[in-house]
Each structure stands twice: as C-alpha cells, then as structure tokens.
PDB file of C-alpha atoms in Angstrom:
ATOM      1  CA  UNK A1024       0.036   0.259   0.297  1.00 57.00           C
ATOM      2  CA  UNK A1025       2.989   2.571   1.133  1.00 60.00           C
ATOM      3  CA  UNK A1026       4.567   1.742  -2.110  1.00 63.00           C
ATOM      4  CA  UNK A1027       1.287   2.524  -4.502  1.00 63.00           C
ATOM      5  CA  UNK A1028       0.785   6.046  -2.191  1.00 53.00           C
ATOM      6  CA  UNK A1029       4.651   6.782  -2.756  1.00 58.00           C
ATOM      7  CA  UNK A1030       3.897   6.522  -6.731  1.00 55.00           C
ATOM      8  CA  UNK A1031       0.440   8.213  -6.075  1.00 46.00           C
ATOM      9  CA  UNK A1032       2.428  10.866  -5.559  1.00 50.00           C
ATOM     10  CA  UNK A1033       5.142  10.879  -7.801  1.00 53.00           C
ATOM     11  CA  UNK A1034       2.499  10.721 -10.426  1.00 56.00           C
ATOM     12  CA  UNK A1035       0.810  14.261  -9.156  1.00 50.00           C
ATOM     13  CA  UNK A1036       3.207  16.052  -8.461  1.00 55.00           C
ATOM     14  CA  UNK A1037       4.567  15.142 -12.100  1.00 53.00           C
ATOM     15  CA  UNK A1038       1.098  16.370 -13.605  1.00 51.00           C
ATOM     16  CA  UNK A1039       1.540  19.152 -11.363  1.00 49.00           C
ATOM     17  CA  UNK A1040       4.518  20.403 -12.070  1.00 52.00           C
ATOM     18  CA  UNK A1041       3.851  19.542 -15.656  1.00 55.00           C
ATOM     19  CA  UNK A1042       0.283  22.357 -15.004  1.00 56.00           C
ATOM     20  CA  UNK A1043       3.422  24.894 -13.705  1.00 61.00           C
ATOM     21  CA  UNK A1044       4.801  24.365 -16.455  1.00 59.00           C
ATOM     22  CA  UNK A1045       2.191  25.121 -18.731  1.00 69.00           C
ATOM     23  CA  UNK A1046       1.135  27.993 -16.451  1.00 89.00           C
ATOM     24  CA  UNK A1047       4.601  30.365 -16.671  1.00 91.00           C
ATOM     25  CA  UNK A1048       5.120  29.544 -20.082  1.00 95.00           C
ATOM     26  CA  UNK A1049       1.049  31.371 -20.783  1.00 95.00           C
ATOM     27  CA  UNK A1050       2.707  34.004 -18.300  1.00 96.00           C
ATOM     28  CA  UNK A1051       5.715  34.929 -20.172  1.00 97.00           C
ATOM     29  CA  UNK A1052       3.689  34.446 -23.713  1.00 96.00           C
ATOM     30  CA  UNK A1053       0.658  37.418 -22.068  1.00 97.00           C
ATOM     31  CA  UNK A1054       3.649  39.637 -20.875  1.00 97.00           C
ATOM     32  CA  UNK A1055       5.176  39.521 -24.544  1.00 97.00           C
ATOM     33  CA  UNK A1056       1.517  40.468 -25.772  1.00 96.00           C
ATOM     34  CA  UNK A1057       0.944  42.838 -23.150  1.00 97.00           C
ATOM     35  CA  UNK A1058       4.980  44.387 -24.551  1.00 97.00           C
ATOM     36  CA  UNK A1059       4.277  44.737 -27.431  1.00 97.00           C
ATOM     37  CA  UNK A1060       0.898  46.687 -26.465  1.00 97.00           C
ATOM     38  CA  UNK A1061       2.997  49.169 -24.566  1.00 97.00           C
ATOM     39  CA  UNK A1062       5.026  50.045 -26.763  1.00 97.00           C
ATOM     40  CA  UNK A1063       1.905  49.913 -29.878  1.00 96.00           C
ATOM     41  CA  UNK A1064       0.708  52.920 -27.263  1.00 97.00           C
ATOM     42  CA  UNK A1065       4.159  54.375 -25.938  1.00 96.00           C
ATOM     43  CA  UNK A1066       3.459  52.821 -22.160  1.00 97.00           C
ATOM     44  CA  UNK A1067       5.899  54.043 -20.872  1.00 97.00           C
ATOM     45  CA  UNK A1068       5.489  53.965 -17.253  1.00 97.00           C
ATOM     46  CA  UNK A1069       4.648  50.153 -17.510  1.00 97.00           C
ATOM     47  CA  UNK A1070       6.910  49.427 -19.988  1.00 98.00           C
ATOM     48  CA  UNK A1071       9.745  51.414 -17.269  1.00 97.00           C
ATOM     49  CA  UNK A1072       8.456  48.487 -14.404  1.00 97.00           C
ATOM     50  CA  UNK A1073       8.827  45.792 -16.494  1.00 98.00           C
ATOM     51  CA  UNK A1074      11.637  46.754 -18.664  1.00 98.00           C
ATOM     52  CA  UNK A1075      15.517  46.012 -16.207  1.00 97.00           C
ATOM     53  CA  UNK A1076      17.684  48.758 -15.552  1.00 96.00           C
ATOM     54  CA  UNK A1077      20.062  46.573 -16.606  1.00 97.00           C
ATOM     55  CA  UNK A1078      18.575  45.477 -20.487  1.00 98.00           C
ATOM     56  CA  UNK A1079      20.334  45.783 -24.051  1.00 98.00           C
ATOM     57  CA  UNK A1080      17.737  46.975 -26.929  1.00 97.00           C
ATOM     58  CA  UNK A1081      19.634  45.207 -29.803  1.00 97.00           C
ATOM     59  CA  UNK A1082      18.203  47.117 -33.512  1.00 91.00           C
ATOM     60  CA  UNK A1083      18.763  47.091 -36.884  1.00 84.00           C
ATOM     61  CA  UNK A1084      20.134  51.114 -36.346  1.00 79.00           C
ATOM     62  CA  UNK A1085      22.730  49.933 -33.682  1.00 89.00           C
ATOM     63  CA  UNK A1086      22.523  48.908 -29.490  1.00 95.00           C
ATOM     64  CA  UNK A1087      21.404  50.700 -26.249  1.00 97.00           C
ATOM     65  CA  UNK A1088      20.268  50.535 -22.336  1.00 97.00           C
ATOM     66  CA  UNK A1089      16.711  50.386 -21.117  1.00 97.00           C
ATOM     67  CA  UNK A1090      16.757  54.396 -20.761  1.00 97.00           C
ATOM     68  CA  UNK A1091      17.151  55.227 -24.251  1.00 96.00           C
ATOM     69  CA  UNK A1092      14.593  52.461 -25.560  1.00 96.00           C
ATOM     70  CA  UNK A1093      12.374  55.095 -23.070  1.00 97.00           C
ATOM     71  CA  UNK A1094      13.544  57.276 -25.006  1.00 96.00           C
ATOM     72  CA  UNK A1095      12.887  56.019 -27.561  1.00 94.00           C
ATOM     73  CA  UNK A1096       9.257  55.360 -27.371  1.00 95.00           C
ATOM     74  CA  UNK A1097       8.156  58.221 -25.687  1.00 95.00           C
ATOM     75  CA  UNK A1098       9.171  60.488 -28.431  1.00 94.00           C
ATOM     76  CA  UNK A1099       8.721  59.010 -30.743  1.00 91.00           C
ATOM     77  CA  UNK A1100      11.586  58.272 -32.703  1.00 91.00           C
ATOM     78  CA  UNK A1101      10.755  54.202 -32.523  1.00 92.00           C
ATOM     79  CA  UNK A1102       7.027  54.162 -32.805  1.00 94.00           C
ATOM     80  CA  UNK A1103       6.151  50.429 -32.551  1.00 95.00           C
ATOM     81  CA  UNK A1104       2.796  50.205 -34.287  1.00 96.00           C
ATOM     82  CA  UNK A1105       1.570  46.921 -34.338  1.00 96.00           C
ATOM     83  CA  UNK A1106       3.463  43.868 -33.846  1.00 96.00           C
ATOM     84  CA  UNK A1107       1.788  40.698 -35.802  1.00 96.00           C
ATOM     85  CA  UNK A1108       2.354  37.536 -34.253  1.00 96.00           C
ATOM     86  CA  UNK A1109       3.390  34.669 -36.894  1.00 96.00           C
ATOM     87  CA  UNK A1110       4.515  31.912 -34.086  1.00 96.00           C
ATOM     88  CA  UNK A1111       6.598  32.193 -30.270  1.00 96.00           C
ATOM     89  CA  UNK A1112       8.129  30.190 -28.480  1.00 97.00           C
ATOM     90  CA  UNK A1113       9.662  29.464 -24.907  1.00 98.00           C
ATOM     91  CA  UNK A1114      12.603  27.425 -23.283  1.00 97.00           C
ATOM     92  CA  UNK A1115      13.286  27.924 -19.639  1.00 97.00           C
ATOM     93  CA  UNK A1116      16.874  28.269 -18.241  1.00 97.00           C
ATOM     94  CA  UNK A1117      16.534  28.048 -14.047  1.00 96.00           C
ATOM     95  CA  UNK A1118      14.800  31.091 -13.388  1.00 96.00           C
ATOM     96  CA  UNK A1119      15.327  33.121 -17.008  1.00 98.00           C
ATOM     97  CA  UNK A1120      12.779  32.922 -20.434  1.00 98.00           C
ATOM     98  CA  UNK A1121      14.111  33.585 -23.629  1.00 98.00           C
ATOM     99  CA  UNK A1122      11.351  33.651 -25.852  1.00 98.00           C
ATOM    100  CA  UNK A1123      11.425  34.128 -29.903  1.00 97.00           C
ATOM    101  CA  UNK A1124       8.775  35.703 -31.519  1.00 96.00           C
ATOM    102  CA  UNK A1125       8.242  35.686 -35.866  1.00 97.00           C
ATOM    103  CA  UNK A1126       6.548  38.698 -36.201  1.00 97.00           C
ATOM    104  CA  UNK A1127       5.871  40.857 -38.479  1.00 97.00           C
ATOM    105  CA  UNK A1128       6.467  44.655 -37.537  1.00 96.00           C
ATOM    106  CA  UNK A1129       4.412  47.799 -38.482  1.00 97.00           C
ATOM    107  CA  UNK A1130       6.717  51.034 -36.868  1.00 95.00           C
ATOM    108  CA  UNK A1131       7.130  54.835 -37.734  1.00 95.00           C
ATOM    109  CA  UNK A1132      11.321  55.136 -38.097  1.00 90.00           C
ATOM    110  CA  UNK A1133      12.587  58.937 -38.123  1.00 86.00           C
ATOM    111  CA  UNK A1134       8.274  59.582 -39.458  1.00 89.00           C
ATOM    112  CA  UNK A1135       8.335  57.563 -42.116  1.00 93.00           C
ATOM    113  CA  UNK A1136       6.530  53.804 -41.717  1.00 96.00           C
ATOM    114  CA  UNK A1137       7.914  50.589 -42.255  1.00 94.00           C
ATOM    115  CA  UNK A1138       7.009  47.674 -42.624  1.00 95.00           C
ATOM    116  CA  UNK A1139      10.194  44.639 -41.427  1.00 95.00           C
ATOM    117  CA  UNK A1140       9.850  41.120 -40.904  1.00 97.00           C
ATOM    118  CA  UNK A1141      11.268  39.595 -38.080  1.00 97.00           C
ATOM    119  CA  UNK A1142      12.560  36.750 -35.682  1.00 97.00           C
ATOM    120  CA  UNK A1143      12.999  39.050 -32.399  1.00 98.00           C
ATOM    121  CA  UNK A1144      14.379  37.397 -29.085  1.00 98.00           C
ATOM    122  CA  UNK A1145      12.922  38.378 -25.675  1.00 98.00           C
ATOM    123  CA  UNK A1146      15.662  36.907 -22.612  1.00 98.00           C
ATOM    124  CA  UNK A1147      13.172  37.863 -19.534  1.00 98.00           C
ATOM    125  CA  UNK A1148      14.906  37.119 -15.688  1.00 98.00           C
ATOM    126  CA  UNK A1149      12.559  36.180 -13.106  1.00 96.00           C
ATOM    127  CA  UNK A1150      13.266  38.947  -9.540  1.00 95.00           C
ATOM    128  CA  UNK A1151      11.678  39.036  -6.783  1.00 93.00           C
ATOM    129  CA  UNK A1152       8.489  36.982  -8.392  1.00 91.00           C
ATOM    130  CA  UNK A1153       7.790  38.882 -11.081  1.00 94.00           C
ATOM    131  CA  UNK A1154       9.976  38.967 -15.211  1.00 97.00           C
ATOM    132  CA  UNK A1155      11.738  42.010 -16.358  1.00 98.00           C
ATOM    133  CA  UNK A1156      13.084  41.980 -19.405  1.00 98.00           C
ATOM    134  CA  UNK A1157      16.177  42.061 -19.558  1.00 98.00           C
ATOM    135  CA  UNK A1158      17.170  41.957 -23.460  1.00 98.00           C
ATOM    136  CA  UNK A1159      14.799  42.083 -26.970  1.00 98.00           C
ATOM    137  CA  UNK A1160      16.745  42.076 -30.089  1.00 98.00           C
ATOM    138  CA  UNK A1161      15.992  42.378 -33.497  1.00 96.00           C
ATOM    139  CA  UNK A1162      16.825  40.416 -36.234  1.00 96.00           C
ATOM    140  CA  UNK A1163      15.560  40.861 -40.263  1.00 95.00           C
ATOM    141  CA  UNK A1164      14.437  37.886 -41.607  1.00 95.00           C
ATOM    142  CA  UNK A1165      15.293  37.752 -45.660  1.00 89.00           C
ATOM    143  CA  UNK A1166      12.445  37.298 -48.310  1.00 72.00           C
ATOM    144  CA  UNK A1167       9.548  38.161 -46.683  1.00 58.00           C
ATOM    145  CA  UNK A1168       7.870  37.392 -43.229  1.00 56.00           C
TER     146      UNK A1168
END
C-alpha cells in the first residue's frame, strides 16, 4: 500500500510540475503580448516597470540600454505601431525565459512608416517573483515573412 501511495504522489507531483510549467509559459507569452501593446501605445511607465534597469535593446540601427529605449519610445523616434505575431516559443533556463517571436512589425521610424519581418528574441529574468525584460533583440528576416 505504501508503494502505491508513493507512486501516486510521484504522478501527482509530475502532473503539478507539468501544469506549473504550462502556466509559466503562458504567463511569459501573455507578458510579451502585453509588452507589444504598451510599446504601440507608448506606455512608458508600464514599460519602465517591465524593463530591467540593465536591459539591452538591439535594433537594426544599433544597441542601447533601458533609458535610451524608453526615451525613443516616448519621443516617437521609433513608434512600434503593430506587431503581428506569427509564431512564438519559449524556453526556460532556471529563472530565465527566452522567448522567440516571428513577427511582422509595422513601425514609424523617423516619421516614415516601415514594415519588416523580424525574429525577435526576448529574454526575461524572474526577479523577486516578477518577470523583468533583460534583452530585446530584432533580427531582420530575409525573403519577407
């Protein structure tokens, strides 16, 4: 009887761990989607809470830190109008989530609207039970979407 109970506890524990992993994955997907909305709406205060102070941002035009990214968004230097997400996946390494999005981004850069296909890498780190964006990198895809 004891071995049956032990086996049941192991099965329940594995099921619980699996459900927690799915919940964590969905949490990161939802956070990423919300981030795109905040960027489109230039919600800098929300983004400031999400972006880690030491985060890095890599664009086609260069790389910089959190404050410069927030200033660019606030000023409209880059206006992330709409990110159409075609595919997304997330992998976890300890307290780090690496999310890949294949998107078509409609943005306004320097007053000119542009549309580009990107693979976007988002790195989130769990700090004090909250996800913080540590890196956002855009890689332009060749051959369209």
